[in-house]
PDB file of C-alpha atoms in Angstrom:
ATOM      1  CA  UNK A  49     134.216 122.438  72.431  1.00 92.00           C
ATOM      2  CA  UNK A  50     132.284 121.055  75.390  1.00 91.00           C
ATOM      3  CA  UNK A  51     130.438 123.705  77.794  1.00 90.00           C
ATOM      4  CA  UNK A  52     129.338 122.324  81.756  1.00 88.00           C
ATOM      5  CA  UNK A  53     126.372 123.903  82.221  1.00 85.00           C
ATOM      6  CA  UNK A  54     125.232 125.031  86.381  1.00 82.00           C
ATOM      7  CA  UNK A  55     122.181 123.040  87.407  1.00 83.00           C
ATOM      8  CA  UNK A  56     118.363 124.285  86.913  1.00 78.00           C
ATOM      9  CA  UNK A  57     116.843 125.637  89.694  1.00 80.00           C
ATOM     10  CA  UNK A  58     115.696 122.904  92.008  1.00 79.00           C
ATOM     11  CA  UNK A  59     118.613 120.635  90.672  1.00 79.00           C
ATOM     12  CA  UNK A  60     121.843 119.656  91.990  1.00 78.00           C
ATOM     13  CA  UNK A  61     122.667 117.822  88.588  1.00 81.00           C
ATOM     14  CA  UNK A  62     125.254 119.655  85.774  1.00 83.00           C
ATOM     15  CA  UNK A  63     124.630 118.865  82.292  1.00 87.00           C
ATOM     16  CA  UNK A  64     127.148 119.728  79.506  1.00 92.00           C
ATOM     17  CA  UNK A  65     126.674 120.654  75.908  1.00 93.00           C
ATOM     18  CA  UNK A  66     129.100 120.022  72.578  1.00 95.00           C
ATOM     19  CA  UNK A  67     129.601 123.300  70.772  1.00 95.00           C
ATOM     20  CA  UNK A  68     130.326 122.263  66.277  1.00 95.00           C
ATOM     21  CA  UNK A  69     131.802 124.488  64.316  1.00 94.00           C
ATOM     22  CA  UNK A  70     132.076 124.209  60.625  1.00 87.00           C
ATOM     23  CA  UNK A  71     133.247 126.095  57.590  1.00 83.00           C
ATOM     24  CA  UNK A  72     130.229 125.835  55.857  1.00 83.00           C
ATOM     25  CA  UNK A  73     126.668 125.777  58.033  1.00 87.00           C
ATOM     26  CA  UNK A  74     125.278 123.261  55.170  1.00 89.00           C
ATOM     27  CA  UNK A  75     127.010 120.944  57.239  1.00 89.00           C
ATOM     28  CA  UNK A  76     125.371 121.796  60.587  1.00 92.00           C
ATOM     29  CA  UNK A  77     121.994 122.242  59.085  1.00 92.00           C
ATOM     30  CA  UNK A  78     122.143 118.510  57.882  1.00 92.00           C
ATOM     31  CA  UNK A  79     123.026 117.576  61.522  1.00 93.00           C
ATOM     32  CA  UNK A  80     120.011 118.926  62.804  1.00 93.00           C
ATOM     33  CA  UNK A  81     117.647 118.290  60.144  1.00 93.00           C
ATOM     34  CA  UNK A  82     118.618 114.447  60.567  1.00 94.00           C
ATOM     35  CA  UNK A  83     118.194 114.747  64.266  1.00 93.00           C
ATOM     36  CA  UNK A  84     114.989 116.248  63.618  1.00 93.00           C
ATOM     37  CA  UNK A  85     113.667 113.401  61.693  1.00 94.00           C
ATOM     38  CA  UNK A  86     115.206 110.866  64.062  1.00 95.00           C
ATOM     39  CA  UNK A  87     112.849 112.372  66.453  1.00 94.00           C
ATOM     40  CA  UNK A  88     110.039 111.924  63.961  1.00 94.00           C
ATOM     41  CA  UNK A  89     110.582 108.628  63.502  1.00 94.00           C
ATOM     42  CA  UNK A  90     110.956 107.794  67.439  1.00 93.00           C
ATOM     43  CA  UNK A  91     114.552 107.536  67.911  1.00 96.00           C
ATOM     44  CA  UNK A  92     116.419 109.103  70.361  1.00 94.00           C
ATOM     45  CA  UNK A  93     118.515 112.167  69.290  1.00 94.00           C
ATOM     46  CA  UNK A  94     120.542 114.705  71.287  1.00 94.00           C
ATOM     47  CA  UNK A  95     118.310 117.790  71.508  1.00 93.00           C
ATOM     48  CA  UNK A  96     120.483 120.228  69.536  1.00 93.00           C
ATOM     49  CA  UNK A  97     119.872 124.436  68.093  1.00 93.00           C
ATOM     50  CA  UNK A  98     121.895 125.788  65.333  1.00 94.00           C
ATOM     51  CA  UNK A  99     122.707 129.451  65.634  1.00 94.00           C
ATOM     52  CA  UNK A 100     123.547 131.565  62.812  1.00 94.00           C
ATOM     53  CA  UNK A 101     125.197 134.822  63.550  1.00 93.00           C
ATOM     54  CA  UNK A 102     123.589 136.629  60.721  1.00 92.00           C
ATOM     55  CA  UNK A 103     120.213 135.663  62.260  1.00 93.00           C
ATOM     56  CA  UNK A 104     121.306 134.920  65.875  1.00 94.00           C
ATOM     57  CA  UNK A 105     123.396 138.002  66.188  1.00 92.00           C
ATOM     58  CA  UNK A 106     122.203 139.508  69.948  1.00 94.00           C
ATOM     59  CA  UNK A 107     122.474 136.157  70.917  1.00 94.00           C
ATOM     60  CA  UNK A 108     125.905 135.533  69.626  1.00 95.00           C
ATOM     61  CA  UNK A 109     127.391 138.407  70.992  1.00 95.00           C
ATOM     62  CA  UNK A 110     125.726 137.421  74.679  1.00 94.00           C
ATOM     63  CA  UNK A 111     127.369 134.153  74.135  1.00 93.00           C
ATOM     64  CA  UNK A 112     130.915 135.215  72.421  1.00 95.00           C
ATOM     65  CA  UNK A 113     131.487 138.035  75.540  1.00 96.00           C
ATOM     66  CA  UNK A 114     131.151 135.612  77.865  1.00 93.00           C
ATOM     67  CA  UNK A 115     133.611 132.900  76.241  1.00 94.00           C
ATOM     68  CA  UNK A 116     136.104 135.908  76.435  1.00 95.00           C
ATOM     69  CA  UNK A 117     136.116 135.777  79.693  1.00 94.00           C
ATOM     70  CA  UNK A 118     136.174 132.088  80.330  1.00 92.00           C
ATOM     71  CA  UNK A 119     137.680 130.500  76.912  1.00 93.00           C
ATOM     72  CA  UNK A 120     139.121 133.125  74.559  1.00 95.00           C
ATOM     73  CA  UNK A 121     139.897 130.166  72.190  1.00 95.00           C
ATOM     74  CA  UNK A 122     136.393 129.696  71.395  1.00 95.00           C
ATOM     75  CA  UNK A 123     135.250 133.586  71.548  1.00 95.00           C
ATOM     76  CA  UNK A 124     138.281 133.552  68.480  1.00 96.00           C
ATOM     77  CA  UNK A 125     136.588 131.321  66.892  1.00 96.00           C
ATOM     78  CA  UNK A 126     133.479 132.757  67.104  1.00 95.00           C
ATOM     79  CA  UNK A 127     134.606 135.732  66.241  1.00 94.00           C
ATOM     80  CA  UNK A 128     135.774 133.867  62.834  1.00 94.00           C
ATOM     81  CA  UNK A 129     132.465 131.480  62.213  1.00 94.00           C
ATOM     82  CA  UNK A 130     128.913 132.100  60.916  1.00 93.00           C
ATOM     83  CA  UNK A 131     127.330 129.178  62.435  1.00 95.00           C
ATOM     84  CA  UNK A 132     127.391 126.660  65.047  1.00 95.00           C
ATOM     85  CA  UNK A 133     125.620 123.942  66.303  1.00 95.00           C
ATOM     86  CA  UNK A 134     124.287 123.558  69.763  1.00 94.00           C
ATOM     87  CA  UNK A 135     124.257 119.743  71.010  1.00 94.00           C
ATOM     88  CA  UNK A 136     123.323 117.934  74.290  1.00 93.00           C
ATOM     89  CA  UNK A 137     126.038 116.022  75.708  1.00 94.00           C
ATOM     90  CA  UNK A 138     125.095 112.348  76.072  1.00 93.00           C
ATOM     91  CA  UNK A 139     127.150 110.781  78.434  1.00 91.00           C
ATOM     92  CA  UNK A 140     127.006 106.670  78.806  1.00 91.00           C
ATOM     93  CA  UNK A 141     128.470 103.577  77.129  1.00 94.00           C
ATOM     94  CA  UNK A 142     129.284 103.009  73.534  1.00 96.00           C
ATOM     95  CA  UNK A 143     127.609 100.122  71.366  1.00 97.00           C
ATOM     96  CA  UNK A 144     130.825  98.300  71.714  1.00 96.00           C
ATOM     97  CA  UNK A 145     131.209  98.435  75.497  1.00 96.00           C
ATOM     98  CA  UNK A 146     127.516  98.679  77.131  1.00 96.00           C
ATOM     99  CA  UNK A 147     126.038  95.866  78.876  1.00 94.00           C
ATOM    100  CA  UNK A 148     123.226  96.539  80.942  1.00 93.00           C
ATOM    101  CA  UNK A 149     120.967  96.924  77.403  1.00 95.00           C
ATOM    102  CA  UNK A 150     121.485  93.286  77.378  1.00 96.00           C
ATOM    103  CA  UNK A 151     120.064  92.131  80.064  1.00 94.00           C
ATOM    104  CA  UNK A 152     116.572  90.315  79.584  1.00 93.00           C
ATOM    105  CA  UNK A 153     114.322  93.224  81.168  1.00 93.00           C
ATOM    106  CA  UNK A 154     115.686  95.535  78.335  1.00 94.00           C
ATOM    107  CA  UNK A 155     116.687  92.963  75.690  1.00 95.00           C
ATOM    108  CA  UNK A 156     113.883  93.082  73.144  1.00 94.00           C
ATOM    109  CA  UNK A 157     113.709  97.206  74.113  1.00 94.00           C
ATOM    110  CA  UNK A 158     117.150  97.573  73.122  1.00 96.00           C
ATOM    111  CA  UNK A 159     116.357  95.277  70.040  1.00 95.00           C
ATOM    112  CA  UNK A 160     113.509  97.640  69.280  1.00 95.00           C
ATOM    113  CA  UNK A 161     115.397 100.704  69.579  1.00 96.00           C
ATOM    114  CA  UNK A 162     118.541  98.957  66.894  1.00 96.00           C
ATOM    115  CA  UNK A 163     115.504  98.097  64.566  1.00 95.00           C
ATOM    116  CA  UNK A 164     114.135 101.849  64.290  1.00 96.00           C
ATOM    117  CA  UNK A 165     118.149 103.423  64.245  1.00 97.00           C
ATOM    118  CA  UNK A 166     118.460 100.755  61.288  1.00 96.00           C
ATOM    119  CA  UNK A 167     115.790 102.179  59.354  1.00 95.00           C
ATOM    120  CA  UNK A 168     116.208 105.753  60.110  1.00 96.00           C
ATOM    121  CA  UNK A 169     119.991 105.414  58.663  1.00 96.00           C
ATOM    122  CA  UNK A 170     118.855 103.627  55.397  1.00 94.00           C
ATOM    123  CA  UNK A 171     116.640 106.438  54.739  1.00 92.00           C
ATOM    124  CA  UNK A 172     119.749 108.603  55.671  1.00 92.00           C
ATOM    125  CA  UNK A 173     122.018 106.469  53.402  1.00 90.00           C
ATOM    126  CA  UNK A 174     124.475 106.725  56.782  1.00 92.00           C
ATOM    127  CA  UNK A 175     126.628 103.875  57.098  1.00 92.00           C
ATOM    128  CA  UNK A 176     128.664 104.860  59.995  1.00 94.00           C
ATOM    129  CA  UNK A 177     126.880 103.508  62.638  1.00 96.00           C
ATOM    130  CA  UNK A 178     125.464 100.113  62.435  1.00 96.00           C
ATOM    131  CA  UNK A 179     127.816  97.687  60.743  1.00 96.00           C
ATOM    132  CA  UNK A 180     125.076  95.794  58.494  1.00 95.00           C
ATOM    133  CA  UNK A 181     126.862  93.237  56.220  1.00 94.00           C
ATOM    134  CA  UNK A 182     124.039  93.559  53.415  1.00 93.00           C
ATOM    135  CA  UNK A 183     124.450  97.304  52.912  1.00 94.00           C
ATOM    136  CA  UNK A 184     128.586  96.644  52.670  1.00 93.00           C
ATOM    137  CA  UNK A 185     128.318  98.969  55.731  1.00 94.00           C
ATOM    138  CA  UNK A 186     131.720  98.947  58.284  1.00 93.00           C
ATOM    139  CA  UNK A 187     129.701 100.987  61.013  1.00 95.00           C
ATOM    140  CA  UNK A 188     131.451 102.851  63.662  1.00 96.00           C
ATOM    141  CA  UNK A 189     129.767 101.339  67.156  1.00 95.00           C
ATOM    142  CA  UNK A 190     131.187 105.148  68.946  1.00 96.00           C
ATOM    143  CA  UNK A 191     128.198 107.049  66.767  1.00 96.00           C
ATOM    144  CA  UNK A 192     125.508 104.458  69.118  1.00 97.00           C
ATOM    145  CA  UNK A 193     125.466 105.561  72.722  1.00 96.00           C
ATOM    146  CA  UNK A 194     123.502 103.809  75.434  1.00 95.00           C
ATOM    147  CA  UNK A 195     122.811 106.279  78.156  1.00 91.00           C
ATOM    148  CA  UNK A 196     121.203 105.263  81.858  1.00 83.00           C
ATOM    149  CA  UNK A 197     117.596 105.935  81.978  1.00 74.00           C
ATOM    150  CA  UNK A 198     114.938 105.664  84.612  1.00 61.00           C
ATOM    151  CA  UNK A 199     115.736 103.576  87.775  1.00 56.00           C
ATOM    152  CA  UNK A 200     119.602 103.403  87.240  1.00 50.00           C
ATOM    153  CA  UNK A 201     119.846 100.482  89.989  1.00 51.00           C
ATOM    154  CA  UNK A 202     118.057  98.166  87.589  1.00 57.00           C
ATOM    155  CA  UNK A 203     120.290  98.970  84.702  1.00 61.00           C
ATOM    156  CA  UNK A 204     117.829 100.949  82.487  1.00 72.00           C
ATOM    157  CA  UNK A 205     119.522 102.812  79.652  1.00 83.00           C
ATOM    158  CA  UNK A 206     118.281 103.999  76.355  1.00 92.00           C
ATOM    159  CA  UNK A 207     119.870 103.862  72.732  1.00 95.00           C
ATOM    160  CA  UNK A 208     121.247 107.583  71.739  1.00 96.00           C
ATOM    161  CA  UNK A 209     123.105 107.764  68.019  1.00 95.00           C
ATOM    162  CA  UNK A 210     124.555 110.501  67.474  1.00 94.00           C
ATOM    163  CA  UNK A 211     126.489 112.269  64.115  1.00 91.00           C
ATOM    164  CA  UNK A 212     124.938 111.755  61.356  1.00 90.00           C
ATOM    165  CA  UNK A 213     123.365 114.010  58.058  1.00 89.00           C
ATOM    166  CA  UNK A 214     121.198 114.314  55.773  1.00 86.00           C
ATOM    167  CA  UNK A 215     123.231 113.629  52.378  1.00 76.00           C
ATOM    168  CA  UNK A 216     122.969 117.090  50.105  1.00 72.00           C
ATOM    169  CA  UNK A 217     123.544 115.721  46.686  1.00 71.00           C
ATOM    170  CA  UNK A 218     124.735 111.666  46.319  1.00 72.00           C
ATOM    171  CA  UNK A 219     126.244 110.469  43.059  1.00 79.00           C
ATOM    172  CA  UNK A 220     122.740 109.305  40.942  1.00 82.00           C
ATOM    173  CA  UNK A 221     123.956 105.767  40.711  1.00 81.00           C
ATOM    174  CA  UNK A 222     124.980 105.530  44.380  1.00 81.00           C
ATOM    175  CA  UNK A 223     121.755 105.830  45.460  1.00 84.00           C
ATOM    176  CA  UNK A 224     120.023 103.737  42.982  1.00 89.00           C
ATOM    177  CA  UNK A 225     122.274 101.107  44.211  1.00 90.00           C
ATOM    178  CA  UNK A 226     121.831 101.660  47.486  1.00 89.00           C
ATOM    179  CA  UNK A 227     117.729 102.205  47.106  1.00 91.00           C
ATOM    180  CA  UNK A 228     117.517  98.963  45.962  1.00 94.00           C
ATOM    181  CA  UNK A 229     119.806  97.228  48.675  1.00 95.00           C
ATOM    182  CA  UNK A 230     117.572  98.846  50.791  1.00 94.00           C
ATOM    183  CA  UNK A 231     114.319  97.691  49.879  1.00 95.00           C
ATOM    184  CA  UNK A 232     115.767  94.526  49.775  1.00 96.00           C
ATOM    185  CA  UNK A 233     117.115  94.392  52.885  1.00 96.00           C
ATOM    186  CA  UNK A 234     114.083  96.035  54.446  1.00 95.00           C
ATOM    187  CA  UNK A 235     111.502  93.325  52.762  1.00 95.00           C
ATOM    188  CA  UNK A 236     113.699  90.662  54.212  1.00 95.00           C
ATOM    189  CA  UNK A 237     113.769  91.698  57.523  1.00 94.00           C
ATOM    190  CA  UNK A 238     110.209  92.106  57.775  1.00 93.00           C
ATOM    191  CA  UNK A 239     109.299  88.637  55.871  1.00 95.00           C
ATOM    192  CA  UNK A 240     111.939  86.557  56.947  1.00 94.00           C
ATOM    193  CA  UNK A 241     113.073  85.490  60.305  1.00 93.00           C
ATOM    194  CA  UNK A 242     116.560  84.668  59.256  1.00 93.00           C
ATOM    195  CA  UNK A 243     117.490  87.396  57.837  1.00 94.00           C
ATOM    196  CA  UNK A 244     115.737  89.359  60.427  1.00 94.00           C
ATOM    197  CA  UNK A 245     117.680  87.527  62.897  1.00 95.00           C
ATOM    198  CA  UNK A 246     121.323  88.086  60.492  1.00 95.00           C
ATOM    199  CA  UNK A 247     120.647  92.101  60.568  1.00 96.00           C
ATOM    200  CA  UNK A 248     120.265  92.284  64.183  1.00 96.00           C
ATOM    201  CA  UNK A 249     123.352  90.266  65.008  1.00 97.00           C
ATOM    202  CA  UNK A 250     125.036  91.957  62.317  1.00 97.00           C
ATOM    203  CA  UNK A 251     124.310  95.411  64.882  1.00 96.00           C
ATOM    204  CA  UNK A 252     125.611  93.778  67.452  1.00 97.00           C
ATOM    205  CA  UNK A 253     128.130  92.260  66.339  1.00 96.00           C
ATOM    206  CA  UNK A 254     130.862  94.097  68.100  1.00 96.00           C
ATOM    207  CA  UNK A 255     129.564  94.066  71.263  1.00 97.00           C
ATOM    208  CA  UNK A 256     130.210  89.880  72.500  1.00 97.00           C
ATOM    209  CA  UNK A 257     127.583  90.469  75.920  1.00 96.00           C
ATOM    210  CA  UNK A 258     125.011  91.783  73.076  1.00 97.00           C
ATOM    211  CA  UNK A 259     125.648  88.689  70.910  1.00 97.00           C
ATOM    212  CA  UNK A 260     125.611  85.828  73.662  1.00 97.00           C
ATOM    213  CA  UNK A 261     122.186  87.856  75.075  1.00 96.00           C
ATOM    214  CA  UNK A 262     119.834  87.713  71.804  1.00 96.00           C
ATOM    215  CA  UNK A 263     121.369  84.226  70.955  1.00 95.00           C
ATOM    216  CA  UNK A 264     120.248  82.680  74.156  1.00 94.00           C
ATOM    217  CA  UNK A 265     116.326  84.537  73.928  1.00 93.00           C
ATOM    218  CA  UNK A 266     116.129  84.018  70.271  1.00 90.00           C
ATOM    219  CA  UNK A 267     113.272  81.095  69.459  1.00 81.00           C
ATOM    220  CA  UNK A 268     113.890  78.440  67.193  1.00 73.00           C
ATOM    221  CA  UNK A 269     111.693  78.647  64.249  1.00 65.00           C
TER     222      UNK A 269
END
């Protein structure tokens, strides 16, 4: 469900929120918890609150009266959940599509922000976001949002992933494999300027303005 919020006092500007249901609130806790470290670890996360009803109840009645009265679809469904999670909408371009993070005033921010999403999802183990060729990940370029930032005539935007968790309890030998990929892939990146260079195209590699952009400021070695 998505919720348009009226504006803050002082403000003529709506924001929106997503509203996540789940069967079980594992689910939404490892949401937030890897939001929560994304934050930690200086990346950009939609600001996000998980309400339980057994905990949140006075709360959760203020909020499932007045869906009643403007979406009795989701006061049903509150009515039938425990949980749910609480997200900022983030509205702007997907990996695939955006183009002003390209540009050379916010190339090698952009590049900065890819590096630190890279790392935060091999500690996650999440492979649906960044499509890294070394980790036999597909990625899913939807999950990276760019949204405008700042002085929106000079293009300024700033990278946003979104969904993603915090893995309960991986298969053993999945994540021994995948440790050591990891290391590996992280030593190499920080040693080596090829493969530095092969991870971040591998990022972009959907996204053809991205591509042609790092190619061009990228100094032969």
């Amino acid at each position: 469900f998505f919720g348009i919020l009226s504006p803050m006092s002082g403000s003529a500007q709506e924001t929106a929120v997503v509203v996540k249901f789940c069967n079980s609130r594992h689910m939404l806790q490892s949401e937030q918890m890897a939001a929560e470290l994304a934050w930690h670890m200086g990346v950009n996360a939609p600001v996000s609150r998980l309400l339980l009803k057994i905990h949140d109840g006075e709360e959760w009645q203020e909020l499932e009266a007045v869906a009643a009265q403007l979406c009795p679809e989701l006061a049903e469904i509150m009515g039938r959940k425990k949980s749910m999670l609480l997200l900022q909408y983030i509205p702007g371009s997907d990996l695939q599509s955006e183009k002003s993070a390209w540009i050379s005033e916010n190339l090698g921010a952009s590049a900065h922000a890819l590096g630190r999403l890279l790392v935060l999802d091999l500690l996650l183990g999440n492979s649906d976001r960044l499509p890294v060729q070394a980790m036999m990940w597909r990625g899913n370029p939807s999950n990276v949002l760019w949204q405008a930032s700042g002085d929106a005539s000079k293009g300024s935007s700033r990278c946003v992933p979104i969904d993603a968790g915090v893995a309960r309890r991986p298969p053993k030998l999945l994540v021994q494999e995948a440790d050591l990929k990891t290391a590996s892939l992280l030593e190499l990146v920080l040693l080596d300027r090829k493969s530095c260079h092969e991870a971040l195209m591998d990022a972009v590699s959907c996204n053809a303005d991205a591509v042609a952009a790092i190619e061009a400021d990228w100094a032969p070695s």
